[in-house]
Coordinates of C-alpha atoms and ligand atoms in Angstrom, one line a residue:
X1 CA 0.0 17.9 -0.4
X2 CA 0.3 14.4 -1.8
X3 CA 1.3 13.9 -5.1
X4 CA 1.7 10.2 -6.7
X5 CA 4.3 9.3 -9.7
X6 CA 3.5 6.6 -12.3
X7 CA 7.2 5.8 -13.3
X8 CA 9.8 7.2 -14.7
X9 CA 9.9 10.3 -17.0
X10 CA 12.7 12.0 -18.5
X11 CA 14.3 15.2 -16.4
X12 CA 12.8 17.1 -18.7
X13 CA 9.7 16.9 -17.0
X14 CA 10.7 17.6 -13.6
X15 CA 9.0 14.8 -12.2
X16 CA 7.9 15.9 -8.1
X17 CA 11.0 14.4 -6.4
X18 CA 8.7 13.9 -3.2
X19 CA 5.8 11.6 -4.9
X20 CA 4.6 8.5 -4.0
X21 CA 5.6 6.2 -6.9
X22 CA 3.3 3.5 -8.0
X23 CA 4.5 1.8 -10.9
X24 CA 3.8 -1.8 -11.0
X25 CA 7.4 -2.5 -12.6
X26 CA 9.3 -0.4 -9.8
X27 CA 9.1 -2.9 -6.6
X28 CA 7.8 -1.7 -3.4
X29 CA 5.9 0.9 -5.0
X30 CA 1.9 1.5 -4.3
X31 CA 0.0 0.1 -6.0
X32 CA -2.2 2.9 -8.0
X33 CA -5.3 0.6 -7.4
X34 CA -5.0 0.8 -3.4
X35 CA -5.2 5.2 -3.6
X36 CA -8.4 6.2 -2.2
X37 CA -10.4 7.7 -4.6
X38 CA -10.3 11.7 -5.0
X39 CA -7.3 11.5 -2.1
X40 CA -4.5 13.1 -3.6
X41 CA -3.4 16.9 -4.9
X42 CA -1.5 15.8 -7.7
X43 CA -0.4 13.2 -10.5
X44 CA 2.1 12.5 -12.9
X45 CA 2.1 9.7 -15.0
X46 CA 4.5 8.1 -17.7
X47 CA 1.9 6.6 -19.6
X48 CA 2.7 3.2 -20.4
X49 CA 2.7 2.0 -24.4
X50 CA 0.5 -0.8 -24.2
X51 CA -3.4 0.8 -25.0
X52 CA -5.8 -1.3 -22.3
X53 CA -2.8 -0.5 -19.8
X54 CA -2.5 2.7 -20.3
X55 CA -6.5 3.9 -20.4
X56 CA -6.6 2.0 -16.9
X57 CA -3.6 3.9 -15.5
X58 CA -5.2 7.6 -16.7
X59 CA -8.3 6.3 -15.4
X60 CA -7.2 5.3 -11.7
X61 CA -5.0 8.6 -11.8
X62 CA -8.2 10.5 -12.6
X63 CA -9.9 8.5 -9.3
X64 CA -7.5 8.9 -7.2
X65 CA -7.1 12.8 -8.0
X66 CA -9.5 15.2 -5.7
X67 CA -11.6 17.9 -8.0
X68 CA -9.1 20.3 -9.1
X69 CA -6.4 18.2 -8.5
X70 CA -4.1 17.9 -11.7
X71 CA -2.8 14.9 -13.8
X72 CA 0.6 15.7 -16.0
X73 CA 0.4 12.3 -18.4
X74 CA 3.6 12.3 -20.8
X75 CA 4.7 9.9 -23.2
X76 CA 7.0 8.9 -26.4
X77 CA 5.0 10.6 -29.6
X78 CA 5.6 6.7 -31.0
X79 CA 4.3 4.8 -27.8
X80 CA 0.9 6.0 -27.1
X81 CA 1.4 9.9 -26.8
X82 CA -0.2 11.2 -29.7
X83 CA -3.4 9.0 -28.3
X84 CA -3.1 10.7 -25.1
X85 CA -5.0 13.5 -25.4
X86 CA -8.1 11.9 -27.3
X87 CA -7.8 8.9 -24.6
X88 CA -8.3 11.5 -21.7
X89 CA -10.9 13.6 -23.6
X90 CA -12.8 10.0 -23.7
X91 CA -14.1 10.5 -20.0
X92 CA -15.0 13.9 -20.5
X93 CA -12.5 16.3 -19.3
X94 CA -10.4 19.0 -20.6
X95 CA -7.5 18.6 -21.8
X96 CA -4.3 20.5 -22.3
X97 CA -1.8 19.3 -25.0
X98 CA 1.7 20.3 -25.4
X99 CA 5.1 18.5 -27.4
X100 CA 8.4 18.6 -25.8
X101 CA 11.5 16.1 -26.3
X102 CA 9.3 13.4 -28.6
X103 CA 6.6 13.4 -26.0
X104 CA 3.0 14.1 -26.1
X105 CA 2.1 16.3 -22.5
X106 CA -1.4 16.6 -21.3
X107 CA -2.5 18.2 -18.5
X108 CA -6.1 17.7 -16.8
X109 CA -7.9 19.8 -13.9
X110 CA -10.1 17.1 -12.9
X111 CA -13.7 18.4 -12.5
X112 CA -16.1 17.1 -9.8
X113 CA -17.7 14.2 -12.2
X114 CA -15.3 12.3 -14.7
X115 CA -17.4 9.7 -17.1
X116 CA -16.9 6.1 -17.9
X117 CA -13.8 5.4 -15.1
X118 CA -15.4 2.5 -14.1
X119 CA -16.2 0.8 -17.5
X120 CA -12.3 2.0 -18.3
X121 CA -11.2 0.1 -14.8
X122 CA -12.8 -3.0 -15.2
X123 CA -11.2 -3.5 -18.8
X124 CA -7.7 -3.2 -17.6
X125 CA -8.2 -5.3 -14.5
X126 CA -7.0 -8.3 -13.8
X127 CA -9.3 -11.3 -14.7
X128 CA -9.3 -14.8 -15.9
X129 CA -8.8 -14.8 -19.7
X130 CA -11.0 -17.1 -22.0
X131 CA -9.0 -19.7 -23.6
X132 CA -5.9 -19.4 -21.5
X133 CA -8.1 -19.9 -18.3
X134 CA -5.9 -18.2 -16.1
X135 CA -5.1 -14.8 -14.3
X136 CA -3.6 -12.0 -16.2
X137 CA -3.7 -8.5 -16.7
X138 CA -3.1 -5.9 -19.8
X139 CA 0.2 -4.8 -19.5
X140 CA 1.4 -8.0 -17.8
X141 CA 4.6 -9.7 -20.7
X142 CA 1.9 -11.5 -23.5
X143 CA -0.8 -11.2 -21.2
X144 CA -3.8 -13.0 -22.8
X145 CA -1.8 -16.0 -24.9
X146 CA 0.8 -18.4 -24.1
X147 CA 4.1 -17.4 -25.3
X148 CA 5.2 -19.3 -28.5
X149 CA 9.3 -19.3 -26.9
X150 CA 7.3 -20.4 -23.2
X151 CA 5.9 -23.1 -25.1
X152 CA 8.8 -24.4 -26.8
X153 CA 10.7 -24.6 -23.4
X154 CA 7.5 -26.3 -21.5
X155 CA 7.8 -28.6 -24.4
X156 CA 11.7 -29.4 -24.2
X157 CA 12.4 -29.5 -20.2
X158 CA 12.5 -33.0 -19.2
X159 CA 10.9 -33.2 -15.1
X160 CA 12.7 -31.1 -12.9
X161 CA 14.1 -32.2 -9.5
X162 CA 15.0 -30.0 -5.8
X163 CA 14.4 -26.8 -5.4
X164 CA 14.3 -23.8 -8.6
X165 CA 13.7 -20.8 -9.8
X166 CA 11.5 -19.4 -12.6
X167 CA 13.6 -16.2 -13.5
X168 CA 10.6 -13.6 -14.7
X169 CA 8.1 -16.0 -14.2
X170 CA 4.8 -13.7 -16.0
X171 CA 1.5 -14.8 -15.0
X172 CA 2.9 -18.8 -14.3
X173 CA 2.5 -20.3 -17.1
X174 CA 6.0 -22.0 -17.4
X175 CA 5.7 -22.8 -13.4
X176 CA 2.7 -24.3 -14.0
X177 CA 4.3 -26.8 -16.0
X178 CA 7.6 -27.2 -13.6
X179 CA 5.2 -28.2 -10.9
X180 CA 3.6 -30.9 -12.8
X181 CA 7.1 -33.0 -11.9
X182 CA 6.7 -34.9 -8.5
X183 CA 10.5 -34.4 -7.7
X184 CA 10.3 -30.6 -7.3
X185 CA 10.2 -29.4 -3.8
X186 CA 10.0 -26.0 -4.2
X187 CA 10.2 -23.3 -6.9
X188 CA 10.5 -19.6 -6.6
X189 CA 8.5 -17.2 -8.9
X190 CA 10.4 -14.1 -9.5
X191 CA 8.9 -11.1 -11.3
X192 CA 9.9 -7.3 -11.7
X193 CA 5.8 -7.3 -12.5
X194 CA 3.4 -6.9 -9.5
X195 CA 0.5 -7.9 -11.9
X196 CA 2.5 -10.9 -13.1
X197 CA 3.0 -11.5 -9.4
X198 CA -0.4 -11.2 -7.9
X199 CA -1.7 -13.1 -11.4
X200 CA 0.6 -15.6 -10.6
X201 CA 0.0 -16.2 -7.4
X202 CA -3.9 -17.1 -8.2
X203 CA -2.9 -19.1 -11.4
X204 CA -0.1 -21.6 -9.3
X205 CA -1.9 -22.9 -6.0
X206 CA 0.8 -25.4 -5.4
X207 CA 2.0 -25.7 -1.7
X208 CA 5.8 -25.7 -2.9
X209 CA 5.8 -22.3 -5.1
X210 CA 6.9 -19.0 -3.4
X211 CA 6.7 -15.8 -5.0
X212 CA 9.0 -12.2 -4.9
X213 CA 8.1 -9.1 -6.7
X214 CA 11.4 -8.4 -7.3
X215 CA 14.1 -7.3 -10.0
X216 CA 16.2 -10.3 -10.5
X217 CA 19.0 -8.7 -11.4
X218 CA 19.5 -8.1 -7.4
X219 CA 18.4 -11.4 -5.8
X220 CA 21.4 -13.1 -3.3
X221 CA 23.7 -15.3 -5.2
X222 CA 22.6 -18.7 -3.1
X223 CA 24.9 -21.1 -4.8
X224 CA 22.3 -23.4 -3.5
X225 CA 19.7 -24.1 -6.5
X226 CA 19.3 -27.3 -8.2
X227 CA 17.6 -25.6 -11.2
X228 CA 16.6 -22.6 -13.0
X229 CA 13.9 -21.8 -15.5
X230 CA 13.6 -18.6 -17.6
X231 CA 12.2 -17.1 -20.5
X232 CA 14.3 -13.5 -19.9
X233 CA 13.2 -10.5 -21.1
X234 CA 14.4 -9.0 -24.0
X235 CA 13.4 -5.3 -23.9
X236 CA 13.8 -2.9 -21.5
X237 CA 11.5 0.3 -21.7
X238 CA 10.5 -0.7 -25.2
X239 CA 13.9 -0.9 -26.6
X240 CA 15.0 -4.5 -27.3
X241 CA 17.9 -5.3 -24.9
X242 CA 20.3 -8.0 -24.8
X243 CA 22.1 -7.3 -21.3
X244 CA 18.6 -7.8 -19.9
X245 CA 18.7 -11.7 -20.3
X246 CA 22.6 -12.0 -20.3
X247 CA 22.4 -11.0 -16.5
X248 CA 19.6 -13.2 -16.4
X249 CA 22.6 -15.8 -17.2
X250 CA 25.1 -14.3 -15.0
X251 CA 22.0 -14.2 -12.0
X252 CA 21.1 -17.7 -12.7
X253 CA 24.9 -19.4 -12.6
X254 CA 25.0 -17.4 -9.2
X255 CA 22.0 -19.3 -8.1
X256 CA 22.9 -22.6 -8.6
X257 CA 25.2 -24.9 -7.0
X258 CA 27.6 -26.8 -8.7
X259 CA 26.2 -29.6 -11.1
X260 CA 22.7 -27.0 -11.1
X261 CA 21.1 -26.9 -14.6
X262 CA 19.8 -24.1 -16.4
X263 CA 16.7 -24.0 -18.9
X264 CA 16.6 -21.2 -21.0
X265 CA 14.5 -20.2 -24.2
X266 CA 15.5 -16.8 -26.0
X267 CA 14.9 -15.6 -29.3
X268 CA 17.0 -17.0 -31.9
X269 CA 18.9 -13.8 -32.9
X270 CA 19.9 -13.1 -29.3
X271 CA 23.3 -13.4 -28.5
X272 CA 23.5 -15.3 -25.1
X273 CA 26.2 -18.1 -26.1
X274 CA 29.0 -16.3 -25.0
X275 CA 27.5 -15.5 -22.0
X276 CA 27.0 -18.8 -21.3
X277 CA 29.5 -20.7 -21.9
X278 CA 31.5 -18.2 -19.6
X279 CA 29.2 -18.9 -16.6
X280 CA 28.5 -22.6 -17.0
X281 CA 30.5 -25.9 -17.6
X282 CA 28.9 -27.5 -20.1
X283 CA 25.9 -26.1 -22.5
X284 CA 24.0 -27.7 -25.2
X285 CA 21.3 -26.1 -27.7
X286 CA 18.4 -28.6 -27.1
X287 CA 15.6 -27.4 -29.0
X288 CA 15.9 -24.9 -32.0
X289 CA 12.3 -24.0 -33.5
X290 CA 9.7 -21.4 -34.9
X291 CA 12.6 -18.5 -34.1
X292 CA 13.4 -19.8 -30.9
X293 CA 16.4 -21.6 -28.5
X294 CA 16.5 -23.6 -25.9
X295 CA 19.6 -24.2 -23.8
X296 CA 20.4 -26.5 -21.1
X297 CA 23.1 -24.7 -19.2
X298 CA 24.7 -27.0 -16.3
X299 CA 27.1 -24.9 -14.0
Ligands
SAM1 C1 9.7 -13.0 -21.8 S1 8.8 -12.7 -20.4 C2 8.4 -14.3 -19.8 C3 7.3 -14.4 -18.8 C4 6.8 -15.8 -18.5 N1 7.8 -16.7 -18.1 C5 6.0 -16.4 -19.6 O1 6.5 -17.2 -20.3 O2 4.8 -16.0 -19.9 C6 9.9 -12.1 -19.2 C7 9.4 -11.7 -17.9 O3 10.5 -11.1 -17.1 C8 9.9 -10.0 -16.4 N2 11.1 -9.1 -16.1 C9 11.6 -8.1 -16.8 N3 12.6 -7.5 -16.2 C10 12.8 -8.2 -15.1 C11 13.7 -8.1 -14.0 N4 14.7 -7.2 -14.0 N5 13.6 -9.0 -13.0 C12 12.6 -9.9 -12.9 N6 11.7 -10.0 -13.9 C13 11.8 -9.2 -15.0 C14 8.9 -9.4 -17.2 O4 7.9 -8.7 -16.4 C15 8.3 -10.7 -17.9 O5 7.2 -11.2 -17.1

């Protein structure tokens, strides 16, 4: 019997302990878009909040399930669960709906024909956006616009020299603009996101750019960096969350060698400056605009 997992729901489902995962935030995971279709016996999914990503994840769950296999799709009322059942009852198939712990469960026996899977699929691909011109995916950290705190920081960093690191690096975007500086010699692109990942990797074509689907959090302290750049994330499962980008901090200064500079934008309301000054020798606020901060952090 195989049974696939789409991350991580509360104990209160019993998710299978024995299931394939295939989140695209959990490294190392399969991807959901590899499964054969109609392969598998069972899946349960932790619908994600975003709508396009999470109509494309109940659709490849459905194509990957065999007829009278059965999907078990949960989420937060708040986040997308009181769609769920109307979203799943879009490509035709019945659907079971029950509440437990502020979550919306539905449960589908998928018959022999499922409509519109395709039509569903090819929405929530991956696929060059109009205006940004670039790779990207729903679901993938502002997926179809540049980031207003990415822009500030692409505005403010002065050409970058050596080798770096662009801590959460999305789809590129703020590589794109390290790479533009002749004395770079190579810069890492390091996302938790395999869709920010693979987008990434079409968007930055550059010889010198390397890329890890990876949590930062656990990369080896080198000491050997002459830079890092990083718009951090500031929510973790929905929930904003200000540990996320102070061990971004704590990762980066780990990173670098001694004399190494930091670039970093954050929210304004964030409180990193602590953090900071405890993990680097001298830091200034270089840029302060439209709700964001940039800081020049040199360990
Ligand atoms: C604020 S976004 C910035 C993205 C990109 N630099 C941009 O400007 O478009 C933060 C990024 O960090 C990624 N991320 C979240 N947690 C992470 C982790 N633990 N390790 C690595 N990346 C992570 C997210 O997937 C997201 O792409």
């Amino acid at each position: 019997m195989t049974t696939l997992l789409y991350g991580r729901p509360p104990a209160v489902f019993d998710p299978p302990g024995d299931a394939v995962q295939t989140s695209p935030l959990i490294p190392d995971s399969t991807p959901l878009e590899s499964v054969a279709e109609e392969s598998v016996d069972a899946v349960m999914v932790y619908a994600p909040p975003g709508v396009l990503e999470r109509r494309y994840t109940l659709a490849l769950a459905l194509r990957a399930l065999k007829p009278g296999g059965r999907l078990d799709a949960m989420a937060p009322k708040d986040k997308g669960g009181s769609r769920l059942k109307k979203e799943l009852a879009a490509f035709e198939v019945e659907v079971g709906e029950s509440a437990k712990a502020h979550h919306r469960r539905c449960v589908v026996i998928r018959p022999k024909s499922v409509t519109g899977l395709d039509e569903v699929i090819a929405v929530g691909a991956q696929q060059i956006v109009p205006g940004l011109e670039a790779w990207s995916q729903p679901g993938v950290f502002a997926w179809d616009r540049l980031d207003a705190g990415t822009l500030l920081l692409a505005r403010t960093l002065p050409p970058m020299k050596g080798a770096g690191i662009d801590l959460g690096c999305g789809y590129g975007a703020l590589a794109t603009v390290v790479l533009r500086s002749p004395g770079v010699t190579a810069l890492r692109l390091v996302d938790l996101d395999r869709r920010a990942v693979e987008a990434a990797r079409k968007n930055v074509t550059d010889p010198r750019a390397s890329f890890e689907w990876a949590d930062a959090r656990t990369l080896e302290d080198g000491g050997e960096l002459n830079f890092v750049v990083s718009n951090p994330p500031f929510h973790d499962g929905g929930a904003e969350d200000k540990r996320l980008g102070q061990a971004f901090i704590r990762k980066a200064a780990g990173l670098l060698k001694k004399g190494g500079v930091l670039w970093l934008v954050a929210n304004r309301h964030l409180p990193y400056e602590a953090e900071l000054n405890d993990a680097f020798k001298r830091v200034t606020m270089v840029a302060d605009a439209g709700g964001y901060k940039v800081f020049e952090a040199v360990k």
